[in-house]
Every structure is written in C-alpha cells, then in structure tokens.
Coordinates of C-alpha atoms in Angstrom, one line a residue:
Chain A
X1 CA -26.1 -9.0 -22.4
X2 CA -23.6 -11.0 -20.2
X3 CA -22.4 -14.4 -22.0
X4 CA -20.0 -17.3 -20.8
X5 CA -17.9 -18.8 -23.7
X6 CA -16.1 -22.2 -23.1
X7 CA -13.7 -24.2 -25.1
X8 CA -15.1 -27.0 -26.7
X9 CA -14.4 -30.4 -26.3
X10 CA -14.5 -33.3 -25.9
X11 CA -11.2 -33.0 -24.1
X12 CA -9.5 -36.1 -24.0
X13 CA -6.8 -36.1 -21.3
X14 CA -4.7 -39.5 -20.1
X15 CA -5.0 -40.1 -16.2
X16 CA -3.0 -37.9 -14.0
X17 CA -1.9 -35.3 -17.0
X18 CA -2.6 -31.4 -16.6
X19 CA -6.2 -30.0 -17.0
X20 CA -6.8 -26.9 -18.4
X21 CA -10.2 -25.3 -19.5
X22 CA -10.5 -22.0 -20.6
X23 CA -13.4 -19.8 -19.9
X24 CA -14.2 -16.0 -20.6
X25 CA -17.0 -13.9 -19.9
X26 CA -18.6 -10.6 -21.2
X27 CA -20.6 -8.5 -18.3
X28 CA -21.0 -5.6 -17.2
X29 CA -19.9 -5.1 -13.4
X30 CA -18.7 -7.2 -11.4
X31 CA -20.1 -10.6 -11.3
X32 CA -19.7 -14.1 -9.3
X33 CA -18.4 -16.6 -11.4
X34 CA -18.8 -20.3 -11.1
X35 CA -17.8 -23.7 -12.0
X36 CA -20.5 -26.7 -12.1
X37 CA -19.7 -30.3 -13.6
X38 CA -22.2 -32.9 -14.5
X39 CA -21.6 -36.3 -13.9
X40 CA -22.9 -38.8 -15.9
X41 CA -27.1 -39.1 -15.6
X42 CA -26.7 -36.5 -12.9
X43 CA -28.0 -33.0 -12.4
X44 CA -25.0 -30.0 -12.3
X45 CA -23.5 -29.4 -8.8
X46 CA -21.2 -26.8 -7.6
X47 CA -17.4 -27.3 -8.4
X48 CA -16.2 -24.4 -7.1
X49 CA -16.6 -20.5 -7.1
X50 CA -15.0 -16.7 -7.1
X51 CA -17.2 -13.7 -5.9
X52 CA -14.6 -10.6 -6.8
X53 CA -11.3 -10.0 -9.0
X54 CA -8.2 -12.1 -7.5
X55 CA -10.4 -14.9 -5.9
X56 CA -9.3 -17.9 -6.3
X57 CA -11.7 -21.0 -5.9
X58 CA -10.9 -24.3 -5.6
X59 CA -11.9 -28.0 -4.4
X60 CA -11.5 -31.3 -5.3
X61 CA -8.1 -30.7 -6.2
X62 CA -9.2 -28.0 -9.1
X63 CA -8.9 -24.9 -9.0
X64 CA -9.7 -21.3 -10.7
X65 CA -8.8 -18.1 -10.6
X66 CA -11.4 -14.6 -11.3
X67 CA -9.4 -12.2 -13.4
X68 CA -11.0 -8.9 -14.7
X69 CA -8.5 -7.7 -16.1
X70 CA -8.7 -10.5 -19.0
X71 CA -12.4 -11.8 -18.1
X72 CA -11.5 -15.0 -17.8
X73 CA -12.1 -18.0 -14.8
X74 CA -9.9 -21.0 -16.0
X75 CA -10.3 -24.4 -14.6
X76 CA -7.6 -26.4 -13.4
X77 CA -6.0 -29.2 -12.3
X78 CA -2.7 -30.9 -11.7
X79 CA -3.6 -34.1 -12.3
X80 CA -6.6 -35.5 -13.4
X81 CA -8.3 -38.7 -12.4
X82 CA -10.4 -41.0 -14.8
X83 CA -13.4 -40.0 -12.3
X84 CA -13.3 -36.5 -13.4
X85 CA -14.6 -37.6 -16.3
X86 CA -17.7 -35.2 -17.2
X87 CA -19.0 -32.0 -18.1
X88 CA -17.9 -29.1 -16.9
X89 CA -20.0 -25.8 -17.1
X90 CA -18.3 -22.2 -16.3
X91 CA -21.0 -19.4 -15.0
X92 CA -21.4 -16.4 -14.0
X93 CA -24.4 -14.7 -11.7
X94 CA -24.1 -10.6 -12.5
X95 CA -26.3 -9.1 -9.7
X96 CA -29.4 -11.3 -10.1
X97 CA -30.6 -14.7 -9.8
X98 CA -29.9 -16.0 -12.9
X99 CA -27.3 -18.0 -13.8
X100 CA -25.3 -17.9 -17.3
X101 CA -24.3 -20.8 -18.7
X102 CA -21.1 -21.5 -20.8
X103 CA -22.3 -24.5 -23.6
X104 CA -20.2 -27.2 -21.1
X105 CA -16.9 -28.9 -22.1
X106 CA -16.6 -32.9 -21.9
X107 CA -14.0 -34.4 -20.4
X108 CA -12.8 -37.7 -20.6
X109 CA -10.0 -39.2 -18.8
X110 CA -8.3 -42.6 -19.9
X111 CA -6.6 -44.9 -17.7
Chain B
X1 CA -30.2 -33.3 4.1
X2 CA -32.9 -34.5 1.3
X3 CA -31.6 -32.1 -2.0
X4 CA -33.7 -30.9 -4.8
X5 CA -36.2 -34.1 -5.6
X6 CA -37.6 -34.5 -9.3
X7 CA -40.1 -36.9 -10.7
X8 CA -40.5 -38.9 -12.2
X9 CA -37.1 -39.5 -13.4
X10 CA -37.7 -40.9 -17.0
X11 CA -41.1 -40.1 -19.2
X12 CA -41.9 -41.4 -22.1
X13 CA -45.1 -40.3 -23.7
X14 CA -46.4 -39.7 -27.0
X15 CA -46.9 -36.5 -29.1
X16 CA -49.7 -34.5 -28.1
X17 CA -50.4 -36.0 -24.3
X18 CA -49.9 -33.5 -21.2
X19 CA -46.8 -33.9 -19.5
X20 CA -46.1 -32.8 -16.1
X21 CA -42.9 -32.3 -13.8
X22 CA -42.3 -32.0 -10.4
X23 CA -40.1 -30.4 -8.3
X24 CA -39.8 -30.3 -4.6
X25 CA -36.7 -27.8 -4.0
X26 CA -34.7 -27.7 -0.7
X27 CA -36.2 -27.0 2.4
X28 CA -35.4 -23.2 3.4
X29 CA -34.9 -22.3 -0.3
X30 CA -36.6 -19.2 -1.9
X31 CA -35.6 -19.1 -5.5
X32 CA -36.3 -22.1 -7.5
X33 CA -35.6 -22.4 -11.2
X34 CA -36.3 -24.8 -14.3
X35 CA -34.0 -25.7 -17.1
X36 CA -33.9 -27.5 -19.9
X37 CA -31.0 -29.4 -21.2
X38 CA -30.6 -30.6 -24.8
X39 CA -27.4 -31.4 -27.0
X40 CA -28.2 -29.0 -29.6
X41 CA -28.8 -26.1 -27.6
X42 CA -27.1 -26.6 -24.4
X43 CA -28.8 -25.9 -20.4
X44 CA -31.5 -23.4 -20.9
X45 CA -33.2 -21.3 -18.4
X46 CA -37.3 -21.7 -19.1
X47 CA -38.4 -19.4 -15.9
X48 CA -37.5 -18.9 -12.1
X49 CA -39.5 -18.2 -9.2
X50 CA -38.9 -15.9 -6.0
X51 CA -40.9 -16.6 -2.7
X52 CA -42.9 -18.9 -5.2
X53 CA -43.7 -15.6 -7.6
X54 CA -42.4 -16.2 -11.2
X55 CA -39.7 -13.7 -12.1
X56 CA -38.9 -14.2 -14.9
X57 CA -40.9 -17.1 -17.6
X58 CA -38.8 -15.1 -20.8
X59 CA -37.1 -18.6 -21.5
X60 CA -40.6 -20.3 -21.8
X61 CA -40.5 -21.5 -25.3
X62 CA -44.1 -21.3 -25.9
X63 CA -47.7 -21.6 -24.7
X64 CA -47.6 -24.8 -24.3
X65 CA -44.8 -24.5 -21.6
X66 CA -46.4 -23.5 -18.3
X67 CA -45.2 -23.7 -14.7
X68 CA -46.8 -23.1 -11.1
X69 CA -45.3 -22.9 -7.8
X70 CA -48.9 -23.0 -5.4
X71 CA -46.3 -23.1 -2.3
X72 CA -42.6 -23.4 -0.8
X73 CA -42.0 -27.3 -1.6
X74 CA -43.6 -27.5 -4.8
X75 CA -43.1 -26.8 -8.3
X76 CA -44.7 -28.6 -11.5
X77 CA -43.7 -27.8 -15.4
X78 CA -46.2 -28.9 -17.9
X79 CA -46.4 -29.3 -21.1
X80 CA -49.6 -29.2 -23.2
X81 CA -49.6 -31.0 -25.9
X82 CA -46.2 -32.3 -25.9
X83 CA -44.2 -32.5 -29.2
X84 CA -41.1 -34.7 -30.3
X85 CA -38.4 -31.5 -30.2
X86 CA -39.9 -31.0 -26.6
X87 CA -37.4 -34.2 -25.8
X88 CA -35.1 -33.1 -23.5
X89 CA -33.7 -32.9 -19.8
X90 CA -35.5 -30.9 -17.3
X91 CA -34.0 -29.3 -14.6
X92 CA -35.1 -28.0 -11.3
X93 CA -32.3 -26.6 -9.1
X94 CA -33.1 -24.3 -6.0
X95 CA -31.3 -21.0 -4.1
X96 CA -31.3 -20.2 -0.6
X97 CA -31.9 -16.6 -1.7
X98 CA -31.8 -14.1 -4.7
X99 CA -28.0 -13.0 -4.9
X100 CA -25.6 -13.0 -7.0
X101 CA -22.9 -15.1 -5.3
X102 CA -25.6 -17.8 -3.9
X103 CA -25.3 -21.8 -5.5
X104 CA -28.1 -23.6 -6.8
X105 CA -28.4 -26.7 -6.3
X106 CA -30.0 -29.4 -8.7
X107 CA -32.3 -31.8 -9.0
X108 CA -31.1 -35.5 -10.7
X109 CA -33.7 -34.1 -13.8
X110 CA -36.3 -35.5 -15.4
X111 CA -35.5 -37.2 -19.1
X112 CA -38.7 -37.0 -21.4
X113 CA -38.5 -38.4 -24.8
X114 CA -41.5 -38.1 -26.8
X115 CA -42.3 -40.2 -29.7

C-alpha cells in the first residue's frame, strides 16, 4: 500500500538558518502530495501542495518540489523564523479521498 | 468563513462512561473524516464519510468506536465505554469533494484524557 516516510526530529534549527525536511513516498501512480503543519494546540492546515511530477509548491516562504523520479517532496526554506516552530506532516492523496500521513517532524526554532 | 467546529474542546471523563464528539464540517463540504492523533502512533484515520455515507470505518479500532453523520453539518464519534488508551486527539477535518488533489481542512480537535 502507499506509505509517506519522514525524517525524524525534533529538528532544532537557530532563527533564520536553512530548513530542510526530507520526505519520500511509495505509491503506485501518480499521486498529489502535500504538506500540512500543526501549530501548537491546533488542528493540521494546509502548507502547501504538488498535484503532478515537476510541481513545485510553495507559501509562506517554504517551498517543495514533486519528483518521481526519486519519490520524494522535500520541504524547504531559506530562512526559518522562531514561528515556524511546529509539526510538519508530508502526504500524499493517490486517487481517493484518503489522505496518508508521514509520522510528522517537530521543528523548533531558537532565537 | 466559520471552518471545521469541534466540541467540546477538552473532555475529561472516566473509564467506562460514553463519550461523544462533534463535528460540524464546512459548509458546502461533502467528505468529512475523523482522526485520531496520539504520540505513540502518530495521526490515524478512524473512518470518512462521502455525501454523509461512511466509506470507509477500516481504521475504527473497535466496537466500541462508532460514528454517524444523520446530515451535511453534522458528525458525532462515540465511544462506548471509554478506556484509558482511548486518550487521545480527535480530529475532524472536511473536503469540498472526493479527489485526489482536494485539501482538507481541520477542526482545532477535541483532547480526551480518560482516567
């Protein structure tokens, strides 16, 4: 079945450093793939997103990219702010309504 | 706009009492799903509806799990009898439509410890 694997965390990054946080998928076809962070005591809400090979997505000032050709949907960003602190879920959506969850990478930010 | 509304927002209760969620997903919205979110095993899909049919209930954990949707703006989870490793998260998040490319949206969730 399709799966979403993240890198773990908690990544601890200092205020306006370099964000990177891997993600790769396993499906079959060709799926949309998403990003969703979680503030703190709130509910997940859409980052950004790629619907085909080559898209790139981006907002906020992050940004990732949908390559096939080594399944993978990075997250990005230049530089990071201490309120980007959160979690941050990579998914994908493979020609139904279900989402599938990565297991979420923490990030925290230090001034 | 009003976005996906959960209640209540905290519940505390005590092993073996019936505990229900609600969810009133966004106006317009067909789909509607329920998660569960816990540290040890991550965000969990429990079941999802379509035009307030359920789709798919295969992440129900057991009997004691059930969930209705009677009409467009409403959805409850409930749990009966409750039990302490039922502590958790819940999620409701809704979809304008089944597709693969369409965003859900979330509710704030519901955290429900049980003693």
């Amino acid at each position: 079945g399709d799966s979403v694997t993240q890198m773990e965390g908690p990544v601890t990054l200092s205020e306006e450093a370099f964000l990177t946080i891997n993600c790769t998928y396993t499906a079959t076809g060709y799926p949309s793939l998403f990003w969703y962070v979680q503030y703190p005591g709130e509910g997940l809400q859409l980052l950004l997103k790629a619907t085909k090979a080559d898209d790139k997505g981006s907002n906020k000032g992050f940004e990732a990219t949908y390559r096939k050709e080594t399944t993978s949907f990075h997250l990005e960003k230049g530089s990071v702010q201490v309120s980007d602190s959160a979690v941050y879920f990579c998914a994908l959506n493979n020609a139904g309504n279900m989402l599938t969850f990565g297991g979420g990478t923490r990030l925290m930010v230090k001034p | 706009d009003a976005g996906v509304i959960q209640s209540p927002r905290h519940e505390v209760t005590e092993m073996g009492q019936e505990v229900t969620l609600r969810c009133k997903p966004i106006s317009g919205h067909n789909s509607l799903f329920w998660y569960r979110q816990t540290m040890m095993r991550g965000l969990e899909l429990l079941i999802y509806f379509n035009n307030n049919v359920p789709i798919d209930d295969s992440g129900m954990p057991e009997d004691r799990f059930s969930a209705k949707m009677p009409n467009a703006s409403f959805s409850t989870l409930k749990i009966q009898p409750s039990e302490p490793r039922d502590s958790a998260v819940y999620f409701c998040a809704s979809s304008i439509k089944p597709g693969g490319a369409e965003t859900q949206y979330f509710g704030p969730g519901t955290r429900l410890l049980v003693l």
